[in-house]
XYZ file of C-alpha atoms in Angstrom:
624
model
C -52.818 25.903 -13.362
C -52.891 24.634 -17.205
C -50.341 27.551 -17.715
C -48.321 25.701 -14.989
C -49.098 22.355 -16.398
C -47.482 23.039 -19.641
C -44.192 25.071 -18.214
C -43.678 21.657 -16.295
C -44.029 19.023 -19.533
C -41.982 21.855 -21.233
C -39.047 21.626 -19.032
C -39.358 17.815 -18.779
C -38.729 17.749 -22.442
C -35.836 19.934 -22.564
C -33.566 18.301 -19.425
C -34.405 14.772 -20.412
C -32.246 14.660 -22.947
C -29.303 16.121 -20.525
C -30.546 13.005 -18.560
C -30.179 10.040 -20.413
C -26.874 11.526 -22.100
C -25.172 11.291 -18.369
C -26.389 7.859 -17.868
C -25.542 6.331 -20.806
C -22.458 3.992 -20.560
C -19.178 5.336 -21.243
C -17.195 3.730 -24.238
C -13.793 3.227 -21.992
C -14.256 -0.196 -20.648
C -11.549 -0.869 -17.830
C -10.407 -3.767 -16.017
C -8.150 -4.240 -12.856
C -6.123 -7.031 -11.311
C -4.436 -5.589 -7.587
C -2.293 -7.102 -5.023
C 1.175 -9.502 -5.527
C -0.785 -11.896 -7.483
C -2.957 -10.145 -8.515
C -6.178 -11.574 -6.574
C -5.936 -8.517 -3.449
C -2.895 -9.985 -1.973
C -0.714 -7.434 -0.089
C 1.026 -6.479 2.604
C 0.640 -3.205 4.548
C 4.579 -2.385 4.387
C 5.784 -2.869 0.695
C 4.419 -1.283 -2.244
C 2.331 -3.521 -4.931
C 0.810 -3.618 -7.980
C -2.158 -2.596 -9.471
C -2.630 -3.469 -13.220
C -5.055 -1.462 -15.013
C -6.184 -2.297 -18.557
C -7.961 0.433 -20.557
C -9.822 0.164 -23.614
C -11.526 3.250 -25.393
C -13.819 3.081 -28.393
C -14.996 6.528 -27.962
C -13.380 9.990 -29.201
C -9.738 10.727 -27.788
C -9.343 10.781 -24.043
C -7.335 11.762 -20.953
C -8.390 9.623 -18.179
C -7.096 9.921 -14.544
C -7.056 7.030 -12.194
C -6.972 7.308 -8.742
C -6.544 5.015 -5.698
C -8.224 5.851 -2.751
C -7.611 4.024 0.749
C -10.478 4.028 3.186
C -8.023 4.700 5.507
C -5.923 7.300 4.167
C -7.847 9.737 2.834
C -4.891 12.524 2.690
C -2.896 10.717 0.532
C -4.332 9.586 -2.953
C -1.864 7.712 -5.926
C -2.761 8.543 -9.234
C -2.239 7.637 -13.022
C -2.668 9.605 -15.638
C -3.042 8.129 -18.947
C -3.762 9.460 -22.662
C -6.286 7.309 -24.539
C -7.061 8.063 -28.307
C -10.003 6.322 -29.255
C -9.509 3.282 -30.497
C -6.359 2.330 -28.279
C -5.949 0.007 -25.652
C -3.240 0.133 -22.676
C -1.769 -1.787 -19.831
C -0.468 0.464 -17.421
C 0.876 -0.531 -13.927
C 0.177 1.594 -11.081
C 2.685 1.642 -7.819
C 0.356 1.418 -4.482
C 1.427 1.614 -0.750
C -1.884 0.605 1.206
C -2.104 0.709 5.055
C -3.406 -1.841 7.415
C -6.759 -2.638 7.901
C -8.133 -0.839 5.201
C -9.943 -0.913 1.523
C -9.606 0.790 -1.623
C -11.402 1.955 -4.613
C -10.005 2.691 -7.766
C -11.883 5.994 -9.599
C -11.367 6.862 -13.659
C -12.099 10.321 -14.147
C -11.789 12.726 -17.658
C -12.297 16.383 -17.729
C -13.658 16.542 -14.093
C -16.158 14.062 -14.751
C -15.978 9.901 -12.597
C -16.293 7.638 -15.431
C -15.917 4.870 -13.614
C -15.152 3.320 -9.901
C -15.086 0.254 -8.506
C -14.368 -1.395 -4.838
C -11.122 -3.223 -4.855
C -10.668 -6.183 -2.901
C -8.057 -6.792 -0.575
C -6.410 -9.389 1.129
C -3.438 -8.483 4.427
C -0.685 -10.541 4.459
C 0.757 -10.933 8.273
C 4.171 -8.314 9.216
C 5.806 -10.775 10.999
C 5.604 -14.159 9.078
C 8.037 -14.464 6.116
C 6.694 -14.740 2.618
C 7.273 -16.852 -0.284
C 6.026 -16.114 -3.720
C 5.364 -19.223 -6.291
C 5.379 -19.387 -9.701
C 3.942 -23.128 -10.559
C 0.537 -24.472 -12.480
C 0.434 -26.153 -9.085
C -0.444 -24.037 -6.197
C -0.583 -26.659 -3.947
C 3.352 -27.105 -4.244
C 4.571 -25.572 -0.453
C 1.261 -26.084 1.395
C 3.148 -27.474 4.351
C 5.064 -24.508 4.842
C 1.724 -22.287 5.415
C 0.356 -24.770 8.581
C 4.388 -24.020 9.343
C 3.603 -20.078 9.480
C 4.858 -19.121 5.995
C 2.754 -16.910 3.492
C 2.712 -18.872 0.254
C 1.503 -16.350 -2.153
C 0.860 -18.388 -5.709
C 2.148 -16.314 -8.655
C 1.238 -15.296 -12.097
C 4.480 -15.402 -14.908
C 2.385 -12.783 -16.535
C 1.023 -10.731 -13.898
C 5.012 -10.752 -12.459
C 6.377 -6.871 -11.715
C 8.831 -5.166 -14.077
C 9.915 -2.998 -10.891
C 11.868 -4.630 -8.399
C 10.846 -2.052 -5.587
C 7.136 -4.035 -5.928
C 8.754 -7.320 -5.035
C 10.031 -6.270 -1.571
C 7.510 -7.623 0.122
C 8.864 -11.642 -0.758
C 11.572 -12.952 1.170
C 11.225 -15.721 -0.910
C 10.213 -16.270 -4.530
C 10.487 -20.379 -5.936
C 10.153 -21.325 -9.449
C 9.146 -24.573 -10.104
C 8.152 -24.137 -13.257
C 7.336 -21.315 -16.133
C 3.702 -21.790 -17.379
C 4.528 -18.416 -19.756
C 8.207 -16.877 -20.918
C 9.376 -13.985 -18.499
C 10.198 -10.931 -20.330
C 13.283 -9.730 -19.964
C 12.398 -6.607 -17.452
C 10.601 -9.055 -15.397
C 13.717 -11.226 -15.066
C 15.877 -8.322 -14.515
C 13.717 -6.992 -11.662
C 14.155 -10.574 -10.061
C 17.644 -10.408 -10.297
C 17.898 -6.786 -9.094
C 15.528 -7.692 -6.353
C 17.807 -10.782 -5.153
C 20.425 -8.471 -5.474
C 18.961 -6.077 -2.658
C 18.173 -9.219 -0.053
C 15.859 -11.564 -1.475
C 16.151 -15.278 -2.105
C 15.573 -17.018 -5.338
C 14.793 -20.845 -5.226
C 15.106 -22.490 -9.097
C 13.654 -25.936 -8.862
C 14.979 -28.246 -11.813
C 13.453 -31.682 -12.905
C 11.473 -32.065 -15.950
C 9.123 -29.472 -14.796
C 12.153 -27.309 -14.297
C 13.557 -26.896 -18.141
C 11.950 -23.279 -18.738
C 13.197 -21.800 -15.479
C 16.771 -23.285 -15.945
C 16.694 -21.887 -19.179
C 15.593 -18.362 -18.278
C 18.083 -17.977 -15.214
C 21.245 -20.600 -16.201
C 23.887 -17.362 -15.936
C 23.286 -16.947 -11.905
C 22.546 -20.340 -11.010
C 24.873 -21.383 -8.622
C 25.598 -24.632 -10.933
C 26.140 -25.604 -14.709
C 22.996 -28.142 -15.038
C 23.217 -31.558 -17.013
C 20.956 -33.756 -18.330
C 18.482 -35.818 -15.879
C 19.434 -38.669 -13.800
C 16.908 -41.557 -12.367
C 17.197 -43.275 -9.082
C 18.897 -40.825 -7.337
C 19.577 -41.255 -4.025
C 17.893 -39.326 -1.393
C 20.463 -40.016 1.656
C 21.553 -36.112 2.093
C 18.041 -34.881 2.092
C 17.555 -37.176 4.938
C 20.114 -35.122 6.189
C 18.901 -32.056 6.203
C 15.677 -33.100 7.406
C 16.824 -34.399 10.029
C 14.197 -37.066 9.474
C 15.119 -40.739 8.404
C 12.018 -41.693 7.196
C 11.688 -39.226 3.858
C 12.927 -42.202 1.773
C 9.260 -43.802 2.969
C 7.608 -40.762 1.025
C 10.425 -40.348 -1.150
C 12.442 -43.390 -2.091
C 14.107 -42.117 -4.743
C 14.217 -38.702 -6.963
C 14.688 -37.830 -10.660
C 17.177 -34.653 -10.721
C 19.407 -33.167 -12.842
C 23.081 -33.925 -12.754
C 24.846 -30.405 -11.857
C 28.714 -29.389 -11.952
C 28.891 -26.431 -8.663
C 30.492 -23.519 -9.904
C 33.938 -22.687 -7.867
C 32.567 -19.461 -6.426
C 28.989 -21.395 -5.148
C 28.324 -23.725 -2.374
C 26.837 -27.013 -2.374
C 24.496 -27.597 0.490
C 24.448 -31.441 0.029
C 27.238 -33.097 -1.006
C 25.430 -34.915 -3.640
C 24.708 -31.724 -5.623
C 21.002 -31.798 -5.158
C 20.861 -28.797 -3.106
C 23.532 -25.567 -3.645
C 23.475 -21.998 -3.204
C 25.296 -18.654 -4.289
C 25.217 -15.573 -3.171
C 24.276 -12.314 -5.034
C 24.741 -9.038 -3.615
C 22.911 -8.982 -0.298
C 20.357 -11.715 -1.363
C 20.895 -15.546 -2.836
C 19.608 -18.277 -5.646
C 19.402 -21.773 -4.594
C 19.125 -24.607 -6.973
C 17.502 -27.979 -6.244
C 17.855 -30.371 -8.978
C 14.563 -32.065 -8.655
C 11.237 -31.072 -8.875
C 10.193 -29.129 -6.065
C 7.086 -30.602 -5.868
C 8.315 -34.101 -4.848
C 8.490 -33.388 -1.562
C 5.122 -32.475 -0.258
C 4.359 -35.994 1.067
C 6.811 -36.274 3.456
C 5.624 -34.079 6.662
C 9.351 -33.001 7.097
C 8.846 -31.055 4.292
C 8.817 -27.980 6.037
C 11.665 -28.002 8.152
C 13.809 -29.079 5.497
C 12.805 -25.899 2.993
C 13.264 -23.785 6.700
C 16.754 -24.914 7.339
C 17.370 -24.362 3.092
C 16.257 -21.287 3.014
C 18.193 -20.319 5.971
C 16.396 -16.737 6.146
C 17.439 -13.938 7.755
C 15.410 -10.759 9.000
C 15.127 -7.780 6.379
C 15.572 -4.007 7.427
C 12.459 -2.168 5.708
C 12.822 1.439 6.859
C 10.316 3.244 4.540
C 7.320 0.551 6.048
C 8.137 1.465 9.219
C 8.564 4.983 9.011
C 5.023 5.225 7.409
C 3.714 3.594 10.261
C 5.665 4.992 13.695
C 5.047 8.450 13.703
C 8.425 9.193 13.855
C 10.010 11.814 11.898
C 13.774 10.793 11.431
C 14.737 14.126 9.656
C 13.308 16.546 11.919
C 14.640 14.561 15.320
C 18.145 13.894 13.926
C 19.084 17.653 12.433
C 21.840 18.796 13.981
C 21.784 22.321 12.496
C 19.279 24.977 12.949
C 17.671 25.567 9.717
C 17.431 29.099 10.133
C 20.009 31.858 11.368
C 17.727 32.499 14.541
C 19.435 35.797 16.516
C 21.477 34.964 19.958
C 20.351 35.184 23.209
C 22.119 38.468 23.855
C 20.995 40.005 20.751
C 17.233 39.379 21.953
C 17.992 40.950 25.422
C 19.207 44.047 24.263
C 15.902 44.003 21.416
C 13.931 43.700 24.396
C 15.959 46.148 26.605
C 15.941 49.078 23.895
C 11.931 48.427 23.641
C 11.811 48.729 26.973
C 13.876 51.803 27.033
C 12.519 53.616 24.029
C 8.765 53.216 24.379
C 9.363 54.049 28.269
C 11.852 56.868 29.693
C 12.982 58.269 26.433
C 9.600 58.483 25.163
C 8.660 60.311 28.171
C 11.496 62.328 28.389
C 11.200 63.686 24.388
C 7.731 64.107 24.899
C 7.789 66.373 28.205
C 10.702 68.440 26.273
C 8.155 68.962 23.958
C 5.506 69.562 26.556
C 3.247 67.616 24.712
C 2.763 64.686 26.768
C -0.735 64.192 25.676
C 0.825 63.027 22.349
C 1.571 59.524 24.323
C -1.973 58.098 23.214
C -0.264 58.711 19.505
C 3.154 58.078 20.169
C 3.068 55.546 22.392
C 0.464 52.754 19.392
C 2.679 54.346 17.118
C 6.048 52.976 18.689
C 4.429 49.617 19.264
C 3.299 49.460 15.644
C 6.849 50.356 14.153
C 8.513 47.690 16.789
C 6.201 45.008 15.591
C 6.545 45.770 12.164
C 10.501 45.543 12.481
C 10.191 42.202 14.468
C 8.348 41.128 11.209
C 10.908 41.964 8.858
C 13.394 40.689 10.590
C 11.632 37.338 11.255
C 10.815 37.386 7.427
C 14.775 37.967 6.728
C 16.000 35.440 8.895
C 13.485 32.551 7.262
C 14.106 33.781 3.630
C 12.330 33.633 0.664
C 13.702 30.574 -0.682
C 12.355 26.520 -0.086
C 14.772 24.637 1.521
C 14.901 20.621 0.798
C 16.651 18.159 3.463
C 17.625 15.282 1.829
C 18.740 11.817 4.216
C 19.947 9.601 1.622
C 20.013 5.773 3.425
C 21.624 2.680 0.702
C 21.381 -0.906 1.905
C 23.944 -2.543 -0.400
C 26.437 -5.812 -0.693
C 30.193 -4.938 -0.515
C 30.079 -7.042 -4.243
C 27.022 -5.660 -5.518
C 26.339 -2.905 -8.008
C 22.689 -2.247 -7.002
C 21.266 -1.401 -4.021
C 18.209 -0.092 -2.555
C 18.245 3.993 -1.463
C 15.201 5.425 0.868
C 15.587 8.931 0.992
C 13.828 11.121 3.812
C 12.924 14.820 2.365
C 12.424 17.341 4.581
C 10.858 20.466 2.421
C 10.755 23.556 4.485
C 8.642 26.667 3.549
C 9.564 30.103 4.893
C 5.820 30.877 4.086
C 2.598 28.850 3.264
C 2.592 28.430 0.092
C 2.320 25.895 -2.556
C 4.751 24.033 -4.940
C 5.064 21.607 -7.441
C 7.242 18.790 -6.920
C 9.161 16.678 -9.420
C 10.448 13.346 -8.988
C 12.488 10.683 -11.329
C 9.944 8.395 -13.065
C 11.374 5.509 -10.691
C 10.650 7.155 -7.656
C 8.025 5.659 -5.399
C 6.583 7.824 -3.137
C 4.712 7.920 0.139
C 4.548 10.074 3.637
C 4.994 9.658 7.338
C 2.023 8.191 9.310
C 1.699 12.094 10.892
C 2.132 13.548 7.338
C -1.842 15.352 7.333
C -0.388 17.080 10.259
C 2.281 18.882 8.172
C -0.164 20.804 5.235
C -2.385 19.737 2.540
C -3.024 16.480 0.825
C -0.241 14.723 -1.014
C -1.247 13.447 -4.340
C 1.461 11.269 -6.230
C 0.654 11.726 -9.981
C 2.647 8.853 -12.061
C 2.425 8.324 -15.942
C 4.866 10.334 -17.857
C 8.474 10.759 -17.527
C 8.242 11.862 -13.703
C 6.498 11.410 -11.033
C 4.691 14.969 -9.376
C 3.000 16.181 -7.017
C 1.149 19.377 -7.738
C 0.370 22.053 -5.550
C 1.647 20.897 -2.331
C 0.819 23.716 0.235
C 3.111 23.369 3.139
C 2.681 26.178 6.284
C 4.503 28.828 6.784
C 8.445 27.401 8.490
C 7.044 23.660 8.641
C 9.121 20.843 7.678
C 7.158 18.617 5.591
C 9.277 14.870 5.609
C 8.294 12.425 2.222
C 9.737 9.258 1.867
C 11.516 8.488 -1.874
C 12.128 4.468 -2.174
C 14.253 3.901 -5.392
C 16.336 1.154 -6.612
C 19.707 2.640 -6.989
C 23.388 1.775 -8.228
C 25.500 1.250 -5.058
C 28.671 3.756 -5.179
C 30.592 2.128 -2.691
C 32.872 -0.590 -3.207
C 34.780 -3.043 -0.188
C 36.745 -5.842 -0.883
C 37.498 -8.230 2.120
C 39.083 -11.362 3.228
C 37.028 -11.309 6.763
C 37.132 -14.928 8.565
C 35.160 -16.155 11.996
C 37.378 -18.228 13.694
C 34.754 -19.128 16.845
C 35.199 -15.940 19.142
C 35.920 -13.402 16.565
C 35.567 -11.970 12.904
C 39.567 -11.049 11.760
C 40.756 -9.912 8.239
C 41.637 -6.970 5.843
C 39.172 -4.319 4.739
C 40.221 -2.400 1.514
C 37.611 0.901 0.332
C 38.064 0.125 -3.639
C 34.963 2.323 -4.643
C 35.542 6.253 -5.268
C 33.578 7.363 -2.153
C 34.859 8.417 0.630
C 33.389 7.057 4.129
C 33.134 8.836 7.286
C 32.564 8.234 10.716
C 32.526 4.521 9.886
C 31.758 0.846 11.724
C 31.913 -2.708 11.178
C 29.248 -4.125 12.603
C 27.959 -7.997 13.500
C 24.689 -7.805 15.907
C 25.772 -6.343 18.702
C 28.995 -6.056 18.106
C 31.134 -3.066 16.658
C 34.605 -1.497 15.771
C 35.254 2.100 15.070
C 37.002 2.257 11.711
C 37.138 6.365 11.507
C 37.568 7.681 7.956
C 38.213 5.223 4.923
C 39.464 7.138 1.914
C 39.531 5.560 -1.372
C 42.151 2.996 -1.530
C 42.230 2.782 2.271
C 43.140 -0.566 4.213
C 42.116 -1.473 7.886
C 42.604 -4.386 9.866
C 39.068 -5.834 11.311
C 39.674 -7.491 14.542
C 35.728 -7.729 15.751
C 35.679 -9.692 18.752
C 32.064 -11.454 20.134
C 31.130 -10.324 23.364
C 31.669 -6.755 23.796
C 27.806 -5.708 23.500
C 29.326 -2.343 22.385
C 27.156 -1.328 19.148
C 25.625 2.230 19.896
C 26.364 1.678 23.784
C 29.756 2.910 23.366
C 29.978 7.099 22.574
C 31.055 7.211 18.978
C 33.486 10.134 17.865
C 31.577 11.240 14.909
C 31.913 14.780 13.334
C 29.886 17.320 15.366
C 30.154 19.663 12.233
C 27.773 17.386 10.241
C 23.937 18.524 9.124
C 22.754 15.144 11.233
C 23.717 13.881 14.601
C 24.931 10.929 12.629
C 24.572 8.843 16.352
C 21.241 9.823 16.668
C 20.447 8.535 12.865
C 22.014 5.013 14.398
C 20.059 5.269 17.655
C 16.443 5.759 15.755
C 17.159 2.803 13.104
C 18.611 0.633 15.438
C 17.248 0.675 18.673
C 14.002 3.019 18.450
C 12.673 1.335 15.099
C 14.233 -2.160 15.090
C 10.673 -4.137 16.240
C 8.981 -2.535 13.396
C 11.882 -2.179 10.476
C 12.499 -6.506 10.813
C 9.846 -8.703 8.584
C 9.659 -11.364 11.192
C 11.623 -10.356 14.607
C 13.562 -12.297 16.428
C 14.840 -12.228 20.067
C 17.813 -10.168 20.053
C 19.834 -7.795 22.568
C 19.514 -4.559 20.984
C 20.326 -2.159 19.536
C 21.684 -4.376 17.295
C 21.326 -5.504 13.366
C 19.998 -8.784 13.060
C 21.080 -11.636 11.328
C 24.500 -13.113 10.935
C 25.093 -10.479 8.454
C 28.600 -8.509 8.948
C 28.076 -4.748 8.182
C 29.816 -1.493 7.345
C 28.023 1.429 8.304
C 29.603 4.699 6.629
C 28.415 8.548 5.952
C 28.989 10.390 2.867
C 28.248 14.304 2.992
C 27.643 14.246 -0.739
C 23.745 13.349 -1.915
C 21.828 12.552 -4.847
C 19.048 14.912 -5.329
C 15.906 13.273 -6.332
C 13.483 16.250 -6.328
C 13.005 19.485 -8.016
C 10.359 21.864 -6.526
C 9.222 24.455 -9.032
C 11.589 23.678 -11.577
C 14.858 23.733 -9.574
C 16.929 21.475 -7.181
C 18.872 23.161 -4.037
C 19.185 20.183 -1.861
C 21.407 20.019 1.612
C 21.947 16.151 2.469
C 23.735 13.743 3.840
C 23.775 9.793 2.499
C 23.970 7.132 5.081
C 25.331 3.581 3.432
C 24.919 -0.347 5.135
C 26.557 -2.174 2.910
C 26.731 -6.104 4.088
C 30.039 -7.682 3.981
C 29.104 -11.312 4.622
């Protein structure tokens, strides 16, 4: 018993030691600030951002971080991060988080958690629009929430440098600039106005920062401030004549509208331009000065004059619906014809039963049949291996459906591509992606292999070790924002019943099988080569988008009507951020469209170090 005694105090002594050393604190302190503004805000179909701040004062690290939804347990974002001791970093981490659910974030180095924490989170609603706002005021807007907008309050320093993770705004005001915007920030602003959102510059003396910062795509040259000014069109627009109770009179800046902008009032207080497929709107006063009057919210509603986005990649990660795989129009594989099964089938048949028997009674060894006869079936099966095992191959094959939402007089635009990797075997691969690349799978995508693990931080993005099973098609969604390759100049004009004009294809792409669009309505335009010129005659009325047959190529890798029918008619209630009543299919909006195919693509992914990728690239590029 003492001998017992002592082996225990003995072993006490030597793992204590072990103890405290993994319970004593780790010397990389981190911090985190998630959601739009940084407080948990988000919304369950854009992607956000999650700043991480790391500070080691221990021996040289590598740490990796690691999101993990409650919800999603399949699909994990992660960071990795080199960390000498002694150096702090600010890194920004991409995240796509479903509905309904929470999040940790985990810091791990050389296998071992370092750290973890709960994070927060707040759901913004899918079908109310949302405006971001950059003010020391965040009560500025407060009528528009009871008036079912999301005011989200912003943070000048906190703002993304990635335009992709300001998708989820339909709106973004500045009343004023409490810090300087760097100059990515500002460029992902304009970027992201360029691909559909709207950008409200409030002037005033609050205003003298953000006039400063974004004077080269306001939609006016601003002057110097004025006093008394009159508030007569704002009554206007508000269709209310009492403002001037609230508001007798404004201070605003005295503005000169540039020729290719419009002024909403006539005054000047209130103009507009537009900017690829999105717009900036200036008002010359402080933007504040209105939130006494209770028409306050009706008049920023009929300003803002918003109309319902298209976000394919949310709704694809949430309506387990797998565009690729339901829209291929080729067989993927050289599968044998009909006939050349029956006459497999037929010699098996023949072989392994009178010819068999026939050889074997020659022989008059028919005793041999419990040999001969396993040994037949054996070599048949093992040929209808081989065979099966030529006809898949031994290579990966990557799908690639390439869709760009553009402006006919915009160079950016933003590209979702669909991937559809197919293995001819389970196996696993490593995937490579461009370091802008944000990436994310289909709500079914645990049904299609492994877990898919996003690793950002370096030069690419990657996903390592992706096992995908043996001839499944495994469909990722790649969100980027892209240059926009096509080019249209117009002189289209609505004259009450119809939308008439010249189209000219100045770009160096070549469109096939293309449409004008405007809701419900469409002409077939066929091919446009570069240099092309068509006459648009688009009369309202005809209720023929997608209800007509369209003569599109049959030769194609997609049934290019089928790709129409899914986006707009199958998905439309779930692509829209706030849905309106309309007859579909349709696209909604005012907007006039060109919808064109391209069978040239832009590869975005290597696998294993090399890129073989089959694709198509459908464009919507908005006219008007």
């Amino acid at each position: 018993m003492r001998r017992y005694a002592l082996l225990c105090c003995l072993l006490t002594l030597i793992l204590t030691p072990s103890i405290v050393a993994a319970q004593s604190p780790s010397s990389i302190t981190i911090t985190v600030r998630a959601g739009l503004d940084g407080e948990g805000t988000y919304h369950p179909s854009f992607w956000f951002p999650v700043e991480i701040t790391l500070a080691n004062d221990g021996p040289d690290r590598e740490v990796v971080l690691e999101w993990r939804a409650t919800n999603m347990q399949s699909f994990r974002q992660r960071y990795r991060v080199d960390l000498p001791g002694g150096a702090r970093k600010r890194i920004v981490l991409p995240i796509v988080q479903p509905a309904g659910g929470q999040a940790a974030l985990v810091a791990t180095a050389d296998g071992v958690e370092l750290w973890r924490e709960r994070i927060p989170l707040k759901q913004l609603s899918d079908n109310l629009p949302t405006l971001g706002l950059l003010s020391s005021d965040p009560s500025v807007f407060s009528s528009l929430t009871v008036a079912d907008t999301q005011v989200v309050p912003l943070d000048p320093t906190f703002l993304p440098d990635d335009p992709i993770l300001l998708m989820a705004f339909d709106v973004i005001a500045v009343r004023e600039l409490t810090a300087e915007l760097q100059p990515e920030q500002r460029d992902a602003l304009i970027t992201w106005v360029h691909q559909g959102g709207t950008l409200l510059v409030g002037g005033g003396v609050v205003g003298e920062a953000a006039i400063r910062t974004f004077s080269d795509i306001l939609p006016v040259t601003v002057g110097p401030l004025r006093r008394d000014v009159p508030i007569d069109e704002l009554e206007r627009i508000s269709g209310l004549n009492g403002l001037r109770n609230f508001v007798p009179s404004l201070t605003a800046n005295a503005v000169t509208v540039r020729p290719e902008a419009q002024a909403i009032t006539t005054d000047g207080l209130i103009s507009r331009i537009d900017v690829g497929s999105g717009k900036v709107i200036f008002a010359a006063f402080d933007l504040a000065t209105l939130r006494a009057s209770p028409a306050e919210a009706k008049f920023w509603r009929d300003v803002f004059d918003l109309q319902p986005r298209i976000n394919l990649a949310g709704s694809l990660r949430t309506s387990f619906n797998d565009l690729i795989q339901s829209s291929l129009a080729q067989s993927l594989y050289a599968f044998p014809s009909t006939a050349t099964l029956l006459l497999l089938i037929g010699s098996y048949i023949v072989i392994i039963g009178p010819i068999h028997y026939l050889v074997l009674r020659g022989l008059r060894r028919l005793e041999l049949a419990w040999i001969t006869t396993p040994l037949l079936i054996v070599i048949f099966l093992g040929g209808a291996f081989v065979a099966s095992y030529v006809v898949r191959g031994s290579q990966v094959q990557v799908i690639q459906l390439a869709i760009v939402q553009g402006a006919a007089n915009s160079p950016l635009a933003t590209t979702t591509n669909l991937l559809g990797v197919l293995s001819p075997q389970r196996q696993s691969y490593d995937l490579t992606f461009p370091g802008d690349a944000h990436i994310s799978q289909l709500a079914d995508g645990t049904m299609r292999g492994t877990d898919m693990n996003p690793e950002y931080g370096g030069t690419n993005v990657t996903i390592a070790d992706l096992v995908i099973d043996a001839a499944a098609l495994r469909t990722l969604i790649v969100e980027q924002s892209t240059t926009n390759a096509v080019q249209l100049t117009h002189n289209l004009t609505w004259d009450q019943t119809r939308w008439q004009g010249t189209l000219i294809n100045t770009g160096p792409i070549e469109l096939r099988d293309a449409v004008v669009v405007w809701q419900n309505e469409m002409q077939w335009l066929g091919t446009l080569t570069p240099g092309t010129e068509v006459e648009v005659n688009l009369a309202d009325g005809q209720d023929n988008f997608l209800r007509e047959v369209m003569p599109v190529e049959e030769t194609t890798l997609f049934n290019r009507q089928s790709v129409l029918d899914n986006i707009f008619w199958y998905q439309l209630s779930n692509v829209m951020m706030f849905p309106e009543a309309v007859n579909l299919p349709a696209i909604p909006g005012d907007g006039v469209y060109v919808l064109g195919w391209s069978t040239e693509v832009t590869p975005v992914v290597q696998i294993d170090g090399t890129s073989v990728t089959r694709g198509e690239t459908l464009y919507i590029i908005r006219l008007r």
